[in-house]
Coordinates of C-alpha atoms in Angstrom, one line a residue:
X1 CA 62.5 -50.2 42.2
X2 CA 60.8 -53.0 44.1
X3 CA 60.3 -55.2 41.1
X4 CA 64.1 -54.8 40.4
X5 CA 64.9 -55.5 44.3
X6 CA 62.8 -58.9 44.0
X7 CA 64.6 -60.0 40.9
X8 CA 67.9 -59.4 42.6
X9 CA 66.7 -61.1 45.6
X10 CA 65.5 -64.0 43.4
X11 CA 68.8 -64.2 41.6
X12 CA 70.5 -64.3 44.9
X13 CA 68.6 -67.3 46.2
X14 CA 69.2 -68.9 42.7
X15 CA 73.1 -69.0 43.5
X16 CA 72.9 -72.1 45.9
X17 CA 76.6 -71.7 47.0
X18 CA 76.3 -68.7 48.7
X19 CA 73.2 -69.8 50.5
X20 CA 74.9 -72.7 51.4
X21 CA 77.7 -71.0 52.6
X22 CA 75.9 -68.5 54.8
X23 CA 73.7 -71.0 56.4
X24 CA 76.7 -73.2 57.1
X25 CA 78.5 -70.4 58.8
X26 CA 75.4 -69.8 60.9
X27 CA 75.3 -73.5 62.0
X28 CA 79.1 -73.8 62.6
X29 CA 79.2 -70.8 64.7
X30 CA 76.5 -71.9 67.1
X31 CA 77.7 -76.1 67.2
X32 CA 81.3 -75.4 67.8
X33 CA 80.9 -72.9 70.9
X34 CA 77.6 -74.6 72.1
X35 CA 79.1 -75.8 75.4
X36 CA 80.5 -72.0 76.1
X37 CA 76.8 -70.5 75.2
X38 CA 76.0 -70.4 78.6
X39 CA 75.2 -66.5 78.9
X40 CA 73.9 -63.4 76.8
X41 CA 77.2 -61.6 77.9
X42 CA 79.4 -64.3 75.8
X43 CA 78.2 -62.7 72.5
X44 CA 81.1 -60.3 72.0
X45 CA 83.4 -63.4 72.5
X46 CA 81.9 -64.8 69.2
X47 CA 84.4 -62.4 67.9
X48 CA 86.5 -65.2 65.7
X49 CA 83.3 -66.7 64.1
X50 CA 82.2 -63.1 63.3
X51 CA 85.6 -62.3 61.7
X52 CA 85.4 -65.4 59.7
X53 CA 81.7 -64.4 58.6
X54 CA 82.9 -60.6 57.8
X55 CA 85.5 -62.6 55.3
X56 CA 82.8 -64.5 53.8
X57 CA 81.2 -61.1 53.1
X58 CA 84.3 -59.8 51.7
X59 CA 84.4 -62.5 49.1
X60 CA 80.7 -62.2 48.4
X61 CA 81.2 -58.4 47.5
X62 CA 84.4 -59.3 45.5
X63 CA 82.3 -62.0 43.6
X64 CA 79.8 -59.4 43.0
X65 CA 82.2 -57.2 41.3
X66 CA 83.7 -60.0 39.3
X67 CA 80.3 -61.0 37.8
X68 CA 79.7 -57.6 36.6
X69 CA 83.1 -57.7 35.2
X70 CA 82.6 -60.8 33.2
X71 CA 79.1 -60.1 32.0
X72 CA 80.0 -56.5 31.1
X73 CA 77.1 -55.2 33.1
X74 CA 78.5 -51.6 33.7
X75 CA 79.2 -51.2 30.1
X76 CA 75.9 -52.4 29.0
X77 CA 73.7 -50.2 31.2
X78 CA 75.7 -47.3 32.0
X79 CA 74.2 -45.2 29.4
X80 CA 70.8 -46.4 30.5
X81 CA 68.4 -43.6 32.3
X82 CA 67.7 -45.9 35.4
X83 CA 71.7 -46.9 35.5
X84 CA 72.0 -45.0 38.9
X85 CA 68.9 -46.5 40.2
X86 CA 70.3 -49.9 39.5
X87 CA 73.4 -48.9 41.7
X88 CA 71.2 -47.8 44.6
X89 CA 69.4 -51.0 44.2
X90 CA 72.5 -53.0 44.5
X91 CA 73.0 -51.0 47.6
X92 CA 69.9 -51.9 49.0
X93 CA 69.9 -55.3 48.1
X94 CA 73.1 -55.9 50.1
X95 CA 71.4 -54.5 52.9
X96 CA 68.4 -56.9 52.7
X97 CA 70.8 -59.9 52.3
X98 CA 73.3 -58.8 55.4
X99 CA 70.3 -57.9 57.5
X100 CA 68.6 -61.0 56.7
X101 CA 71.6 -62.9 57.6
X102 CA 72.2 -60.8 60.7
X103 CA 68.5 -61.5 62.0
X104 CA 68.7 -65.1 61.6
X105 CA 72.1 -65.3 63.4
X106 CA 71.2 -63.4 66.3
X107 CA 68.0 -64.5 66.7
X108 CA 69.1 -68.3 66.6
X109 CA 71.8 -67.5 69.0
X110 CA 69.3 -65.8 71.7
X111 CA 66.8 -68.7 71.2
X112 CA 69.6 -71.2 72.0
X113 CA 71.2 -69.5 74.9
X114 CA 67.8 -68.9 76.4
X115 CA 66.7 -72.4 76.4
X116 CA 70.3 -73.8 77.2
X117 CA 71.1 -71.7 80.1
X118 CA 69.6 -70.5 83.2
X119 CA 69.7 -66.9 82.5
X120 CA 66.5 -65.2 81.5
X121 CA 66.2 -63.0 78.7
X122 CA 65.2 -59.6 80.1
X123 CA 64.2 -56.7 78.2
X124 CA 67.3 -54.9 79.0
X125 CA 69.5 -57.7 78.1
X126 CA 67.5 -57.8 74.5
X127 CA 67.9 -54.0 74.2
X128 CA 71.5 -54.4 74.9
X129 CA 72.5 -57.4 72.9
X130 CA 70.4 -55.7 69.8
X131 CA 72.1 -52.3 70.0
X132 CA 75.3 -54.1 70.5
X133 CA 75.1 -56.6 67.4
X134 CA 73.7 -54.4 64.9
X135 CA 76.7 -52.2 65.4
X136 CA 79.1 -54.8 65.7
X137 CA 77.6 -57.5 63.4
X138 CA 75.2 -56.3 60.9
X139 CA 76.9 -52.9 59.9
X140 CA 80.6 -54.8 59.6
X141 CA 78.9 -57.3 57.6
X142 CA 77.4 -54.8 55.0
X143 CA 80.7 -52.7 55.0
X144 CA 82.7 -56.1 54.0
X145 CA 80.6 -56.6 51.0
X146 CA 81.0 -53.0 49.9
X147 CA 84.9 -53.3 50.9
X148 CA 84.9 -56.5 48.8
X149 CA 83.3 -54.9 45.7
X150 CA 85.8 -51.7 45.9
X151 CA 88.8 -53.9 46.1
X152 CA 87.9 -56.1 42.9
X153 CA 87.0 -53.0 40.9
X154 CA 90.3 -51.5 41.5
X155 CA 92.4 -54.8 41.1
X156 CA 90.2 -57.1 39.0
X157 CA 92.3 -60.4 39.2
X158 CA 93.0 -63.1 41.4
X159 CA 95.6 -60.9 43.5
X160 CA 92.7 -58.9 44.7
X161 CA 91.7 -61.8 46.9
X162 CA 95.1 -62.0 48.5
X163 CA 94.8 -58.0 48.9
X164 CA 91.5 -58.4 50.6
X165 CA 92.8 -61.1 53.3
X166 CA 95.4 -58.4 54.0
X167 CA 92.9 -55.9 54.4
X168 CA 90.7 -58.1 56.3
X169 CA 93.6 -58.7 58.7
X170 CA 94.2 -55.2 59.4
X171 CA 90.5 -53.9 59.9
X172 CA 89.2 -57.1 61.9
X173 CA 89.2 -57.0 65.9
X174 CA 92.1 -59.5 65.8
X175 CA 94.6 -56.6 64.9
X176 CA 93.2 -54.6 67.9
X177 CA 94.2 -57.8 70.1
X178 CA 97.7 -57.7 68.7
X179 CA 98.1 -54.3 68.4
X180 CA 100.0 -54.0 64.9
X181 CA 98.3 -50.8 64.1
X182 CA 98.7 -48.3 67.1
X183 CA 95.2 -48.0 68.9
X184 CA 94.9 -44.4 68.2
X185 CA 94.6 -45.0 64.2
X186 CA 93.3 -48.6 64.6
X187 CA 90.7 -48.1 66.3
X188 CA 89.3 -46.1 63.6
X189 CA 89.8 -48.7 61.0
X190 CA 88.3 -51.8 63.1
X191 CA 85.5 -53.2 61.4
X192 CA 84.0 -54.5 64.6
X193 CA 84.7 -54.2 68.1
X194 CA 87.8 -52.3 68.8
X195 CA 87.4 -53.2 72.6
X196 CA 87.3 -56.4 72.7
X197 CA 90.2 -56.9 74.9
X198 CA 89.9 -54.4 77.1
X199 CA 85.9 -54.9 78.0
X200 CA 86.0 -58.4 79.3
X201 CA 89.1 -57.6 81.6
X202 CA 88.4 -54.1 82.8
X203 CA 85.0 -53.1 82.1
X204 CA 82.4 -55.7 82.7
X205 CA 79.8 -52.9 83.1
X206 CA 80.7 -51.6 79.9
X207 CA 80.2 -55.0 78.0
X208 CA 78.0 -54.9 74.8
X209 CA 77.2 -50.9 75.3
X210 CA 77.8 -48.6 72.4
X211 CA 80.1 -45.6 73.3
X212 CA 79.6 -42.4 71.5
X213 CA 83.1 -43.1 69.8
X214 CA 81.6 -46.0 68.2
X215 CA 78.7 -44.3 66.5
X216 CA 81.1 -41.7 65.1
X217 CA 83.5 -44.5 63.7
X218 CA 80.5 -46.2 61.9
X219 CA 79.5 -42.9 60.3
X220 CA 83.1 -42.5 59.3
X221 CA 83.4 -45.9 57.8
X222 CA 79.9 -45.4 56.1
X223 CA 80.8 -42.1 54.4
X224 CA 84.3 -43.1 53.2
X225 CA 82.7 -46.5 51.6
X226 CA 79.3 -45.1 50.3
X227 CA 81.3 -42.3 48.8
X228 CA 83.9 -44.2 47.1
X229 CA 81.1 -46.9 45.9
X230 CA 79.3 -43.7 44.2
X231 CA 82.4 -42.5 42.8
X232 CA 83.3 -46.0 41.5
X233 CA 79.6 -46.9 40.2
X234 CA 77.4 -44.0 39.7
X235 CA 77.3 -41.9 36.4
X236 CA 77.4 -38.4 37.9
X237 CA 78.4 -34.7 36.7
X238 CA 81.7 -33.1 37.0
X239 CA 80.5 -30.7 40.0
X240 CA 78.8 -33.7 41.7
X241 CA 81.9 -35.9 41.5
X242 CA 84.0 -32.9 42.8
X243 CA 81.6 -32.4 45.9
X244 CA 81.8 -36.1 46.5
X245 CA 85.6 -35.9 46.5
X246 CA 85.5 -32.8 48.9
X247 CA 82.9 -35.1 51.0
X248 CA 85.5 -38.1 50.9
X249 CA 88.5 -35.9 51.9
X250 CA 86.6 -34.2 54.7
X251 CA 85.5 -37.8 55.8
X252 CA 89.2 -38.7 56.4
X253 CA 89.6 -35.7 58.8
X254 CA 86.7 -37.4 61.1
X255 CA 89.2 -38.9 63.6
X256 CA 91.1 -35.5 64.1
X257 CA 88.4 -33.5 64.9
X258 CA 85.9 -36.1 66.8
X259 CA 85.4 -35.4 70.3
X260 CA 85.1 -39.1 70.9
X261 CA 87.2 -42.1 70.1
X262 CA 86.1 -45.5 69.7
X263 CA 88.4 -47.3 71.9
X264 CA 87.7 -47.2 75.7
X265 CA 91.3 -47.3 77.3
X266 CA 93.5 -44.6 76.9
X267 CA 96.9 -46.8 76.2
X268 CA 99.2 -43.7 76.8
X269 CA 98.0 -43.1 80.7
X270 CA 96.4 -46.5 81.6
X271 CA 96.2 -46.8 85.5
X272 CA 94.8 -49.4 87.5
X273 CA 92.1 -48.1 90.3
X274 CA 92.7 -51.1 92.5
X275 CA 95.4 -49.6 94.4
X276 CA 95.9 -48.9 98.2
X277 CA 96.4 -45.1 99.2
X278 CA 99.7 -44.9 101.3
X279 CA 101.2 -41.7 103.0
X280 CA 104.7 -41.9 101.9
X281 CA 105.8 -38.9 104.5
X282 CA 104.4 -38.7 107.8
X283 CA 106.6 -36.3 109.4
X284 CA 104.7 -33.1 109.0
X285 CA 101.5 -34.3 111.0
X286 CA 100.2 -30.5 111.3
X287 CA 99.5 -30.7 107.6
X288 CA 96.6 -33.6 108.2
X289 CA 95.2 -31.3 111.2
X290 CA 92.1 -29.8 109.9
X291 CA 88.6 -30.3 109.0
X292 CA 86.8 -30.4 105.9
X293 CA 82.9 -29.9 105.3
X294 CA 80.4 -28.5 102.8
X295 CA 81.3 -29.9 99.6
X296 CA 79.6 -28.8 96.4
X297 CA 80.5 -31.0 93.2
X298 CA 79.5 -30.1 89.5
X299 CA 80.5 -33.4 87.8
X300 CA 80.9 -33.6 84.1
X301 CA 80.7 -37.1 82.3
X302 CA 82.5 -36.9 79.2
X303 CA 81.1 -40.2 78.0
X304 CA 84.7 -41.0 76.3
X305 CA 87.2 -43.1 77.5
X306 CA 88.0 -42.5 80.9
X307 CA 87.0 -38.9 80.9
X308 CA 85.3 -36.9 83.8
X309 CA 86.0 -33.6 85.2
X310 CA 84.5 -31.6 88.2
X311 CA 84.8 -28.3 90.0
X312 CA 84.3 -29.0 93.9
X313 CA 84.1 -26.2 96.4
X314 CA 84.5 -27.0 100.3
X315 CA 85.1 -25.3 103.5
X316 CA 88.8 -26.0 105.3
X317 CA 89.2 -25.2 109.0
X318 CA 92.8 -25.6 109.8
X319 CA 95.0 -24.2 112.5
X320 CA 98.2 -24.3 110.2
X321 CA 98.7 -22.6 106.8
X322 CA 100.4 -25.8 105.0
X323 CA 97.8 -28.4 104.1
X324 CA 98.1 -32.0 102.5
X325 CA 95.2 -33.4 100.9
X326 CA 94.7 -36.9 99.3
X327 CA 94.0 -37.1 95.6
X328 CA 94.8 -39.8 93.1
X329 CA 97.5 -38.6 90.7
X330 CA 95.1 -39.8 87.9
X331 CA 93.0 -36.9 88.6
X332 CA 94.6 -33.7 87.3
X333 CA 94.2 -30.4 88.8
X334 CA 93.5 -27.5 86.4
X335 CA 93.5 -24.8 89.2
X336 CA 93.2 -24.4 92.8
X337 CA 91.2 -21.3 94.6
X338 CA 91.1 -20.2 97.9
X339 CA 88.2 -17.7 98.6
X340 CA 88.0 -17.4 94.8
X341 CA 91.5 -16.3 94.3
X342 CA 93.9 -18.6 92.5
X343 CA 96.8 -20.3 94.6
X344 CA 100.0 -22.2 94.1
X345 CA 99.7 -26.1 94.6
X346 CA 102.1 -29.0 94.2
X347 CA 100.3 -32.4 93.5
X348 CA 102.6 -35.5 93.4
X349 CA 102.5 -39.1 94.8
X350 CA 98.7 -38.7 95.3
X351 CA 99.3 -35.6 97.7
X352 CA 98.2 -32.2 96.9
X353 CA 100.3 -29.8 99.1
X354 CA 98.9 -26.3 99.5
X355 CA 100.0 -22.9 101.5
X356 CA 96.8 -20.9 102.7
X357 CA 96.7 -17.5 102.7
X358 CA 94.6 -17.9 105.8
X359 CA 94.0 -21.0 107.7
X360 CA 89.9 -20.9 107.0
X361 CA 88.2 -20.3 104.2
X362 CA 86.8 -22.0 100.9
X363 CA 88.7 -24.0 98.7
X364 CA 87.9 -24.7 94.9
X365 CA 89.4 -27.4 92.9
X366 CA 89.0 -27.8 89.2
X367 CA 89.8 -31.5 88.2
X368 CA 89.9 -33.6 85.1
X369 CA 90.8 -37.3 84.4
X370 CA 91.6 -39.2 81.1
X371 CA 93.0 -42.3 82.8
X372 CA 91.1 -43.4 85.9
X373 CA 90.0 -46.9 85.3
X374 CA 86.7 -46.7 87.4
X375 CA 85.4 -44.3 84.7
X376 CA 84.3 -45.6 81.4
X377 CA 82.3 -43.9 78.6
X378 CA 78.8 -45.0 79.7
X379 CA 79.7 -46.1 83.6
X380 CA 81.6 -45.3 86.4
X381 CA 82.4 -46.3 90.1
X382 CA 83.5 -43.3 92.4
X383 CA 83.4 -44.7 96.1
X384 CA 83.8 -42.5 99.2
X385 CA 86.6 -44.5 100.6
X386 CA 89.0 -43.4 97.8
X387 CA 90.4 -40.0 96.8
X388 CA 88.9 -39.6 93.6
X389 CA 88.1 -36.1 95.3
X390 CA 90.1 -34.1 97.9
X391 CA 89.9 -35.5 101.0
X392 CA 92.2 -35.8 104.4
X393 CA 95.3 -38.5 103.8
X394 CA 94.4 -39.8 107.0
X395 CA 90.8 -40.8 105.8
X396 CA 92.0 -42.1 102.5
X397 CA 94.9 -44.2 104.2
X398 CA 92.4 -45.6 106.9
X399 CA 88.8 -44.6 106.0
X400 CA 87.3 -47.2 109.0
X401 CA 89.0 -45.5 111.5
X402 CA 90.1 -41.9 110.2
X403 CA 86.6 -41.0 108.4
X404 CA 84.5 -37.9 109.1
X405 CA 81.3 -37.1 108.2
X406 CA 81.0 -34.2 105.9
X407 CA 78.0 -32.4 104.1
X408 CA 77.8 -33.0 100.4
X409 CA 75.8 -31.5 97.5
X410 CA 76.6 -33.2 94.0
X411 CA 75.1 -31.8 90.8
X412 CA 75.7 -33.7 87.3
X413 CA 76.0 -31.5 84.3
X414 CA 74.0 -34.3 81.8
X415 CA 71.4 -35.8 84.5
X416 CA 73.2 -39.1 84.7
X417 CA 71.5 -41.5 86.2
X418 CA 73.3 -42.5 89.0
X419 CA 73.0 -44.8 92.2
X420 CA 74.5 -42.9 95.5
X421 CA 74.6 -43.3 99.1
X422 CA 73.5 -39.6 99.2
X423 CA 69.7 -38.8 98.7
X424 CA 68.3 -37.1 95.3
X425 CA 66.4 -34.1 96.0
X426 CA 63.8 -32.4 94.0
X427 CA 66.3 -30.2 92.1
X428 CA 68.1 -33.3 90.9
X429 CA 71.1 -32.7 93.1
X430 CA 72.5 -35.6 95.6
X431 CA 72.6 -34.5 99.0
X432 CA 73.7 -35.8 102.3
X433 CA 75.9 -36.1 105.3
X434 CA 78.0 -39.0 104.9
X435 CA 81.5 -40.3 105.4
X436 CA 82.1 -39.8 101.6
X437 CA 80.0 -39.9 98.6
X438 CA 79.6 -42.9 96.4
X439 CA 78.5 -42.4 92.9
X440 CA 77.8 -45.4 90.5
X441 CA 76.5 -45.1 87.0
X442 CA 75.8 -48.5 85.2
X443 CA 73.3 -51.2 85.5
X444 CA 73.4 -52.0 89.3
X445 CA 70.5 -54.0 91.6
X446 CA 70.0 -52.7 95.0
X447 CA 68.2 -54.9 97.5
X448 CA 68.6 -55.6 100.8
X449 CA 71.1 -53.0 101.6
X450 CA 73.3 -54.3 98.9
X451 CA 74.3 -52.8 95.6
X452 CA 75.6 -55.1 93.1
X453 CA 76.2 -55.5 89.1
X454 CA 73.3 -57.1 87.3
X455 CA 75.4 -60.1 86.1
X456 CA 75.6 -61.1 89.5
X457 CA 73.1 -62.8 91.8
X458 CA 72.0 -62.8 95.5
X459 CA 73.6 -66.1 96.3
X460 CA 77.1 -64.9 94.8
X461 CA 76.8 -61.5 96.7
X462 CA 76.0 -63.6 100.2
X463 CA 79.2 -65.9 99.2
X464 CA 81.3 -62.9 98.8
X465 CA 80.4 -61.5 102.2
X466 CA 81.0 -64.8 103.7
X467 CA 84.3 -65.1 102.5
X468 CA 85.4 -61.5 103.7
X469 CA 84.0 -62.2 107.2
X470 CA 85.9 -65.6 107.0
X471 CA 89.2 -63.9 106.5
X472 CA 88.4 -61.4 109.1
X473 CA 87.8 -64.1 111.6
X474 CA 90.9 -65.7 110.5
X475 CA 93.1 -62.3 111.1
X476 CA 91.1 -61.9 114.5
X477 CA 91.9 -65.6 115.3
X478 CA 95.9 -65.0 114.6
X479 CA 96.2 -61.3 116.2
X480 CA 94.0 -62.4 119.1
X481 CA 91.6 -59.2 118.5
X482 CA 88.0 -58.8 118.0
X483 CA 87.5 -56.5 114.8
X484 CA 84.1 -56.3 112.9
X485 CA 82.5 -54.9 110.0
X486 CA 80.2 -52.1 110.8
X487 CA 78.7 -51.8 107.5
X488 CA 75.0 -50.7 107.2
X489 CA 75.4 -50.9 103.3
X490 CA 77.2 -53.3 101.0
X491 CA 78.6 -52.1 97.4
X492 CA 80.2 -55.0 95.1
X493 CA 82.1 -53.2 92.2
X494 CA 83.8 -54.3 88.8
X495 CA 86.9 -52.0 88.5
X496 CA 88.3 -51.5 92.1
X497 CA 89.6 -55.2 93.2
X498 CA 90.4 -54.6 96.8
X499 CA 88.2 -54.4 99.9
X500 CA 87.7 -51.1 101.8
X501 CA 85.3 -50.1 104.3
X502 CA 84.2 -46.9 106.2
X503 CA 82.0 -47.0 109.2
X504 CA 79.0 -47.1 107.4
X505 CA 79.6 -48.8 104.0
X506 CA 81.6 -51.9 102.9
X507 CA 82.9 -52.4 99.1
X508 CA 83.6 -55.5 97.6
X509 CA 85.2 -56.7 94.1
X510 CA 82.7 -58.6 92.2
X511 CA 84.9 -61.7 92.0
X512 CA 84.3 -63.7 95.1
X513 CA 87.3 -65.9 94.2
X514 CA 89.8 -63.0 94.6
X515 CA 91.9 -63.0 97.6
X516 CA 91.4 -60.1 100.0
X517 CA 93.5 -60.7 102.8
X518 CA 96.0 -58.2 102.4
X519 CA 93.3 -55.4 101.6
X520 CA 91.2 -56.4 104.6
X521 CA 94.4 -56.5 106.9
X522 CA 95.3 -53.0 106.0
X523 CA 91.5 -51.6 106.0
X524 CA 90.3 -53.1 109.0
X525 CA 93.1 -53.9 111.6
X526 CA 96.2 -51.6 110.9
X527 CA 96.8 -48.0 111.8
X528 CA 98.0 -45.3 109.5
X529 CA 101.8 -45.1 108.7
X530 CA 104.4 -47.5 107.4
X531 CA 103.1 -51.1 107.7
X532 CA 105.0 -53.0 105.4
X533 CA 107.3 -54.5 107.8
X534 CA 104.4 -55.9 109.6
X535 CA 102.7 -57.0 106.7
X536 CA 106.0 -59.1 105.7
X537 CA 106.0 -60.9 108.8
X538 CA 102.2 -61.3 109.1
X539 CA 102.4 -63.0 105.7
X540 CA 105.4 -64.6 106.3
X541 CA 107.2 -63.2 103.1
X542 CA 109.8 -61.3 104.6
X543 CA 112.4 -64.1 103.7
X544 CA 111.2 -63.9 99.8
X545 CA 113.8 -62.5 97.4
X546 CA 111.4 -59.8 96.2
X547 CA 110.6 -58.7 99.8
X548 CA 114.2 -58.6 100.6
X549 CA 115.1 -56.5 97.7
X550 CA 112.0 -53.9 98.4
X551 CA 113.2 -53.9 102.1
X552 CA 116.7 -53.5 101.5
X553 CA 115.8 -50.3 98.8
X554 CA 113.6 -48.9 101.5
X555 CA 115.7 -49.1 104.8
X556 CA 119.2 -49.5 106.0
X557 CA 120.5 -52.9 104.2
X558 CA 122.6 -53.6 107.5
X559 CA 119.6 -53.4 109.6
X560 CA 117.7 -55.5 107.0
X561 CA 120.6 -58.1 107.3
X562 CA 120.3 -58.1 110.9
X563 CA 116.8 -59.1 110.8
X564 CA 117.2 -61.6 107.9
X565 CA 120.1 -63.1 110.7
X566 CA 117.6 -63.5 113.4
X567 CA 113.9 -63.8 112.2
X568 CA 114.5 -67.1 110.0
X569 CA 115.7 -69.1 113.1
X570 CA 112.5 -68.6 115.2
X571 CA 110.0 -71.2 115.4
X572 CA 106.6 -70.9 114.2
X573 CA 105.2 -70.2 117.7
X574 CA 107.8 -67.7 118.6
X575 CA 107.2 -65.8 115.2
X576 CA 103.3 -65.9 115.9
X577 CA 104.1 -64.8 119.7
X578 CA 106.4 -61.6 118.4
X579 CA 103.5 -60.8 115.9
X580 CA 100.8 -60.5 118.5
X581 CA 103.0 -58.6 120.5
X582 CA 103.9 -56.0 117.9
X583 CA 100.4 -55.8 116.7
X584 CA 99.2 -54.9 120.3
X585 CA 102.0 -52.4 120.5
X586 CA 102.0 -50.7 117.2
X587 CA 98.6 -51.7 115.5
X588 CA 101.1 -52.6 112.6
X589 CA 103.2 -49.3 112.3
X590 CA 106.2 -51.3 113.1
X591 CA 109.7 -49.9 112.8
X592 CA 112.7 -51.7 111.8
X593 CA 114.8 -50.6 114.9
X594 CA 111.8 -51.8 117.0
X595 CA 111.9 -55.2 115.1
X596 CA 115.8 -55.8 115.6
X597 CA 115.9 -54.9 119.1
X598 CA 113.4 -57.1 119.9
X599 CA 114.6 -60.2 117.7
X600 CA 118.3 -59.3 119.5
X601 CA 116.6 -59.4 122.9
X602 CA 114.4 -62.7 122.1
X603 CA 117.8 -64.3 120.8
X604 CA 119.8 -63.5 123.8
X605 CA 117.1 -65.1 126.1
X606 CA 117.1 -68.3 123.9

């Protein structure tokens, strides 16, 4: 066997055209994008070069089949005792060729980036890039040879190359970018990275992480290709052939029975995490007049898409039977119990409405999500200022001023490695008395009371804090007030692009260049309630067409027309004076009636 492998490898190197083509492809793939090879995180974005290399291996597999046809190799050797061993050798030789190419390509890229960037190649980066490129580069290279061989065996003429290009187009990541095949189907056919469009945009912490669905998809492709190759090439009995057909048929059903899928984003239920919580109906204030405490969670991270579920029990103390709780609509409630008895609920517009049999007792929620963007297959970001769990709507709308400390006990079913503002006890549970639980899973760094993603550095984190502080100073100056951040701990996030804060913690988005003025104004300066009118005048957007249409849909159009008659006539100084006056009187919860009356009075005094 070793002798045959050595002979086949010798035969491969005697064909200079393929050696030259493979070496040239490596050189071109590094020289052309050399100015962009400044970070190890760039490896997934080598996708176009990797796609071209896959096409090269497709043609190589086809040429292998064409050479066998041309020289009647199968006809000459099929009756020999070692014929099947020859076929096994061919699979092994292809593995040697693709792995050798992959090793040279991967090592050359790593060395080039290491010596031409300031980023250090840590053990974590080496382990992550090695695993990623093994599954996204090496295996697709190997599969491409087998696909090319199979296609030419079925269509042994020039048209097979045209058909191969068509297949290559369908199974390459480029198809996942364009979406010609629905993601639920196309992701199983992609011979590469099926998440190349979503990870850089939405999941930087998932970058180069292999989720469970990828493992299943690679097994799915391997079974189909190897089984087909054996049926085409090997000399087997009818019984074995029947077994192989059964295995091939069973393999086709893997996408339908697998609990994991290769693509991360659930396209049918895609939802952004970075949104502000608003109370649309604030009339029944009694529904928010209660206390919550002693939260007990059991959380199961399903490691698939945006899937996470939990059971939470907590005590409620209320003087009224009807209560409203905040919970993102992305989190679907399976069941609600009160003192172990199931009760009815209504969940819409991010509010859960419940009629309690008694005003005090224990509530139990069974909740799951398949669409919350802050949950990925290997990471999640669940922060204490957002209603990913049942909380008081006042706290969700204004966590800085309305948050209350509660006791928390959180257990993970899978012993997930998590960073939290709670403390880990000897039993593996997270416990603490906090304004809200923050749970982060992924590669984060914690130092000097700051927690941030591994791909950021301390200078960027400091700059982010400075820009937020600069915006706070700017708003303070405009409103003649003195609001300050009281944060003891700072968290930098990747999936929640809005500033938020409670009395103990502040949460920033990882991109320090993102404008945060609206979120900062809402979180630090404004009271809970309808603040859209104040925001419109504060940011001087009230005369913009989009705002006019929004306000006319929300308020009396005649009153809005009155407002638009007076407000644009004001000087800049008059506008600033009114903004300060309205803020001091209402803290942003400004009614249309008051605005119109003040503008009419101002106009009468001119």
